[in-house]
CSV table of C-alpha atoms in Angstrom, one decimal:
chain,number,residue,atom,x,y,z
J,15,MET,CA,55.1,-20.0,-46.8
J,16,LEU,CA,53.8,-17.6,-44.2
J,17,LEU,CA,51.6,-20.3,-42.7
J,18,CYS,CA,54.6,-22.6,-42.4
J,19,PHE,CA,56.6,-19.9,-40.7
J,20,LEU,CA,53.8,-19.3,-38.2
J,21,ALA,CA,53.4,-23.0,-37.5
J,22,TYR,CA,57.2,-23.2,-36.8
J,23,LEU,CA,57.0,-20.3,-34.4
J,24,LEU,CA,54.1,-21.9,-32.5
J,25,HIS,CA,56.1,-25.1,-31.9
J,26,MET,CA,59.1,-23.3,-30.3
J,27,ASN,CA,59.3,-22.5,-26.6
J,28,VAL,CA,60.0,-19.0,-25.3
J,29,LEU,CA,62.6,-18.3,-22.7
J,30,ILE,CA,61.4,-16.1,-19.9
J,31,ARG,CA,64.0,-14.4,-17.7
J,32,LEU,CA,62.8,-13.0,-14.4
J,33,ARG,CA,65.4,-10.5,-13.2
J,34,ASN,CA,65.4,-8.9,-9.8
J,35,SER,CA,67.1,-5.5,-9.9
J,36,CYS,CA,65.6,-4.4,-6.6
J,37,SER,CA,67.9,-4.0,-3.5
J,38,PHE,CA,65.7,-6.6,-1.7
J,39,SER,CA,64.4,-10.1,-2.3
J,40,VAL,CA,61.3,-10.5,-4.5
J,41,TRP,CA,59.3,-13.7,-4.7
J,42,ALA,CA,58.3,-14.0,-8.3
J,43,ALA,CA,55.1,-15.9,-9.1
J,44,TRP,CA,53.3,-16.9,-12.4
J,45,THR,CA,50.0,-18.5,-13.3
J,46,THR,CA,48.4,-19.6,-16.5
J,47,ASP,CA,45.3,-17.9,-17.7
J,48,PRO,CA,42.0,-19.8,-17.4
J,49,GLY,CA,41.2,-22.0,-20.4
J,50,VAL,CA,44.8,-22.2,-21.6
J,51,SER,CA,46.1,-25.7,-22.5
J,52,ASN,CA,49.2,-27.1,-20.7
J,53,PRO,CA,48.7,-24.9,-17.6
J,54,PHE,CA,51.6,-24.5,-15.2
J,55,SER,CA,52.1,-22.2,-12.2
J,56,SER,CA,54.8,-21.8,-9.7
J,57,GLY,CA,57.0,-19.3,-7.9
J,58,THR,CA,60.6,-18.7,-6.8
J,59,GLU,CA,62.6,-16.4,-4.5
J,60,LEU,CA,64.9,-13.9,-6.3
J,61,SER,CA,67.6,-12.3,-4.2
J,62,ALA,CA,68.8,-8.9,-5.1
J,63,ASP,CA,70.4,-9.0,-8.6
J,64,GLU,CA,69.4,-12.6,-9.2
J,65,THR,CA,67.8,-13.9,-12.4
J,66,PHE,CA,65.6,-17.0,-12.8
J,67,SER,CA,64.9,-18.6,-16.2
J,68,LEU,CA,62.1,-20.7,-17.4
J,69,PHE,CA,60.6,-21.9,-20.7
J,70,VAL,CA,56.9,-21.5,-21.6
J,71,PRO,CA,55.1,-22.8,-24.7
J,72,ARG,CA,55.0,-20.5,-27.7
J,73,ASP,CA,51.2,-20.2,-27.4
J,74,TRP,CA,51.2,-19.7,-23.6
J,75,SER,CA,49.1,-17.0,-21.9
J,76,GLY,CA,49.6,-16.0,-18.3
J,77,ARG,CA,50.8,-13.5,-15.8
J,78,PHE,CA,53.8,-12.8,-13.7
J,79,TRP,CA,54.1,-10.7,-10.6
J,80,GLY,CA,56.4,-10.0,-7.7
J,81,ARG,CA,55.6,-10.7,-4.0
J,82,THR,CA,57.3,-8.8,-1.2
J,83,GLY,CA,57.8,-9.1,2.5
J,84,CYS,CA,57.5,-12.9,2.4
J,85,SER,CA,58.3,-15.4,5.2
J,86,TRP,CA,57.2,-18.6,6.8
J,87,ARG,CA,54.8,-17.5,9.6
J,88,GLN,CA,52.8,-19.4,12.2
J,89,ALA,CA,49.1,-18.6,11.8
J,90,PRO,CA,47.3,-17.6,15.0
J,91,GLY,CA,45.9,-20.7,16.8
J,92,SER,CA,47.9,-23.0,14.5
J,93,SER,CA,50.9,-25.1,15.2
J,94,THR,CA,52.0,-25.1,11.5
J,95,SER,CA,53.7,-22.3,9.6
J,96,LYS,CA,52.6,-20.9,6.2
J,97,PHE,CA,54.3,-18.9,3.6
J,98,ILE,CA,52.8,-15.5,3.7
J,99,CYS,CA,53.7,-12.3,1.7
J,100,ASP,CA,52.9,-8.7,2.6
J,101,THR,CA,52.0,-7.9,-1.0
J,102,GLY,CA,51.0,-10.1,-3.9
J,103,ASP,CA,50.2,-13.1,-1.7
J,104,CYS,CA,48.4,-15.9,-3.6
J,105,GLY,CA,47.0,-17.8,-0.5
J,106,SER,CA,48.8,-21.0,-1.2
J,107,GLY,CA,50.7,-21.1,2.0
J,108,ASP,CA,53.8,-22.0,0.0
J,109,ILE,CA,56.4,-20.4,-2.3
J,110,SER,CA,54.6,-21.8,-5.4
J,111,CYS,CA,51.3,-20.3,-6.5
J,112,SER,CA,48.4,-22.0,-8.2
J,113,LYS,CA,46.1,-19.0,-8.0
J,114,ARG,CA,46.4,-15.3,-8.8
J,115,GLY,CA,47.8,-13.0,-6.2
J,116,THR,CA,45.8,-10.7,-4.0
J,117,PRO,CA,45.7,-7.0,-5.1
J,118,PRO,CA,47.3,-4.6,-5.1
J,119,ALA,CA,50.1,-6.0,-7.2
J,120,THR,CA,51.7,-4.9,-10.5
J,121,ILE,CA,51.0,-7.5,-13.3
J,122,ALA,CA,53.1,-8.4,-16.3
J,123,GLN,CA,50.9,-10.2,-18.8
J,124,LEU,CA,52.0,-12.5,-21.7
J,125,ASN,CA,49.7,-13.5,-24.5
J,126,LEU,CA,52.1,-15.4,-26.8
J,127,PRO,CA,53.2,-15.8,-29.5
J,128,ALA,CA,53.3,-12.0,-29.7
J,129,ARG,CA,51.6,-9.8,-27.1
J,130,TYR,CA,52.8,-8.6,-23.8
J,131,SER,CA,51.8,-5.8,-21.3
J,132,VAL,CA,52.0,-4.4,-17.8
J,133,SER,CA,48.9,-3.5,-15.9
J,134,LEU,CA,48.3,-1.4,-12.8
J,135,LEU,CA,44.5,-2.0,-12.9
J,136,GLU,CA,45.0,-4.3,-9.8
J,137,GLY,CA,47.2,-1.7,-8.2
J,138,TYR,CA,51.0,-1.4,-7.8
J,139,ASN,CA,53.5,-2.9,-5.5
J,140,LEU,CA,56.7,-3.1,-7.6
J,141,ALA,CA,58.0,-1.5,-10.7
J,142,ILE,CA,58.1,-4.0,-13.6
J,143,SER,CA,59.3,-3.7,-17.1
J,144,ILE,CA,59.0,-6.4,-19.8
J,145,ALA,CA,60.7,-6.5,-23.2
J,146,PRO,CA,61.9,-9.0,-25.8
J,147,ARG,CA,65.7,-9.4,-25.9
J,148,ASN,CA,67.8,-8.4,-28.8
J,149,SER,CA,64.9,-6.9,-30.6
J,150,SER,CA,63.7,-3.6,-32.0
J,151,CYS,CA,60.4,-4.2,-30.3
J,152,SER,CA,59.2,-1.8,-27.6
J,153,TRP,CA,59.4,-2.4,-23.8
J,154,ALA,CA,56.3,-2.2,-21.6
J,155,GLY,CA,55.7,-1.2,-18.1
J,156,CYS,CA,57.5,1.1,-15.6
J,157,LYS,CA,60.4,3.4,-16.3
J,158,SER,CA,63.9,3.2,-14.8
J,159,GLY,CA,64.1,4.1,-11.1
J,160,SER,CA,60.3,4.6,-10.7
J,161,ASP,CA,58.4,4.0,-7.5
J,162,ALA,CA,54.7,4.7,-7.4
J,163,ASN,CA,54.6,3.8,-3.7
J,164,SER,CA,56.5,6.9,-2.7
J,165,GLY,CA,53.8,9.2,-4.1
J,166,CYS,CA,50.7,7.0,-3.3
J,167,PRO,CA,47.9,9.1,-1.7
J,168,LYS,CA,46.8,8.1,1.8
J,169,GLU,CA,43.4,6.9,0.6
J,170,LEU,CA,45.0,4.3,-1.7
J,171,ALA,CA,48.1,3.4,0.4
J,172,VAL,CA,48.8,0.0,1.9
J,173,VAL,CA,51.1,0.5,4.9
J,174,ASP,CA,53.5,-2.0,6.4
J,175,LYS,CA,52.0,-3.2,9.7
J,176,SER,CA,55.4,-3.6,11.3
J,177,ASN,CA,56.8,-0.3,10.1
J,178,ILE,CA,54.0,2.3,10.4
J,179,GLY,CA,54.2,4.9,7.7
J,180,ARG,CA,56.1,2.8,5.1
J,181,VAL,CA,53.9,2.3,2.0
J,182,ILE,CA,54.4,-1.2,0.6
J,183,ALA,CA,51.7,-1.0,-2.1
J,184,CYS,CA,49.2,1.3,-3.8
J,185,LYS,CA,45.7,0.3,-4.6
J,186,SER,CA,44.2,1.2,-8.0
J,187,PRO,CA,41.5,3.9,-7.7
J,188,CYS,CA,38.8,1.5,-8.7
J,189,LEU,CA,39.9,-1.1,-6.1
J,190,GLY,CA,40.5,1.5,-3.4
J,191,LEU,CA,37.6,3.9,-3.9
J,192,ASN,CA,35.1,1.7,-5.8
J,193,GLU,CA,33.4,4.5,-7.6
J,194,ASP,CA,31.9,4.4,-11.1
J,195,GLN,CA,34.1,7.3,-12.4
J,196,TYR,CA,37.3,5.3,-11.4
J,197,CYS,CA,36.0,1.9,-12.5
J,198,CYS,CA,34.6,3.2,-15.9
J,199,ARG,CA,31.2,1.8,-15.3
J,200,GLY,CA,27.6,3.0,-15.0
J,201,ARG,CA,27.4,6.3,-16.9
J,202,TYR,CA,31.2,6.5,-17.1
J,203,THR,CA,31.6,4.0,-20.0
J,204,CYS,CA,34.6,3.5,-22.3
J,205,PRO,CA,35.9,5.0,-24.3
J,206,LEU,CA,34.2,8.4,-24.5
J,207,LYS,CA,32.8,8.9,-21.0
J,208,CYS,CA,35.7,7.7,-18.8
J,209,SER,CA,39.0,9.5,-18.7
J,210,PRO,CA,42.1,8.9,-16.5
J,211,SER,CA,41.8,10.4,-13.0
J,212,GLN,CA,44.6,12.2,-11.2
J,213,TYR,CA,45.4,8.8,-9.6
J,214,ALA,CA,45.8,7.1,-12.9
J,215,ARG,CA,47.9,10.0,-14.2
J,216,ALA,CA,50.3,9.5,-11.2
J,217,PHE,CA,50.5,5.8,-12.0
J,218,LYS,CA,51.3,6.7,-15.7
J,219,ASP,CA,54.1,9.0,-14.6
J,220,ALA,CA,55.8,6.0,-12.9
J,221,CYS,CA,54.8,3.4,-15.5
J,222,PRO,CA,54.2,5.2,-18.8
J,223,ARG,CA,53.8,2.1,-20.9
J,224,SER,CA,51.2,0.3,-18.8
J,225,SER,CA,47.4,0.2,-18.3
J,226,THR,CA,46.5,2.6,-15.5
J,227,TYR,CA,42.7,2.8,-15.9
J,228,PRO,CA,40.1,0.5,-17.3
J,229,CYS,CA,39.7,2.1,-20.7
J,230,GLU,CA,43.4,1.3,-21.4
J,231,ALA,CA,43.0,-2.4,-20.7
J,232,ASN,CA,43.0,-3.3,-24.4
J,233,THR,CA,45.1,-0.4,-25.8
J,234,SER,CA,48.4,-0.6,-23.8
J,235,SER,CA,49.7,-3.9,-24.9
J,236,TYR,CA,52.7,-4.4,-27.3
J,237,SER,CA,53.4,-7.0,-30.0
J,238,CYS,CA,56.6,-8.7,-31.0
J,239,LEU,CA,56.1,-11.7,-33.2
J,240,GLY,CA,58.9,-14.2,-33.2
J,241,ALA,CA,60.6,-13.2,-30.0
J,242,SER,CA,62.4,-16.2,-28.5
J,243,GLU,CA,63.4,-14.6,-25.2
J,244,ILE,CA,61.6,-12.1,-23.0
J,245,ILE,CA,63.0,-10.4,-19.9
J,246,ALA,CA,60.8,-9.2,-17.1
J,247,THR,CA,62.6,-6.9,-14.7
J,248,PHE,CA,61.6,-6.0,-11.1
J,249,CYS,CA,62.8,-2.5,-10.2
J,250,PRO,CA,64.2,-1.7,-13.7
J,251,PRO,CA,67.5,0.1,-13.2
């Protein structure tokens, strides 16, 4: 009986709702993980308070992220315009993405039929929360009203080129400093010899249910078998 129930779940699609609760536009993007059957990737603009819905296969694995500061721009020395984003750009030159975004960017990961997580291991650009709808299952990601950019240290900050001083993203300590103690490598191995740095702890304050340093990569995911609808929210209110 259990096997029949699991088989039934695997043949259902899951509704994903991408909700923009930010006060500005976010260009959502999603890509399928390598090696997953039925791959699909794309992107869409979400104005403030707008929601976009899509269906994914019950056994789908992939990631979602938000891009900011996007516009069609003419590249230097070129007569054509390309779609470019200040954060999370995937290099496609278009609103749709076929490849992963450029760090730093906050990542919402789905490994269906059950698992979901939010990761700051590639840095942070937007607060994201993700949770099954109408369920007792836990939410993952960043808490309401959080903004890790506001407290990002200078050595990790990505600053808006057109508005000097405004932090638009925050690199992860491994990405920004590239030292063994922050990347949990060399003699700083998981799980006993690598602990969260002050940078990771600051990330954790903003996003308490997310991976903020490498040793958390496999321990900060959540499970909700049978969820038929999942909501990912940018700038959770």
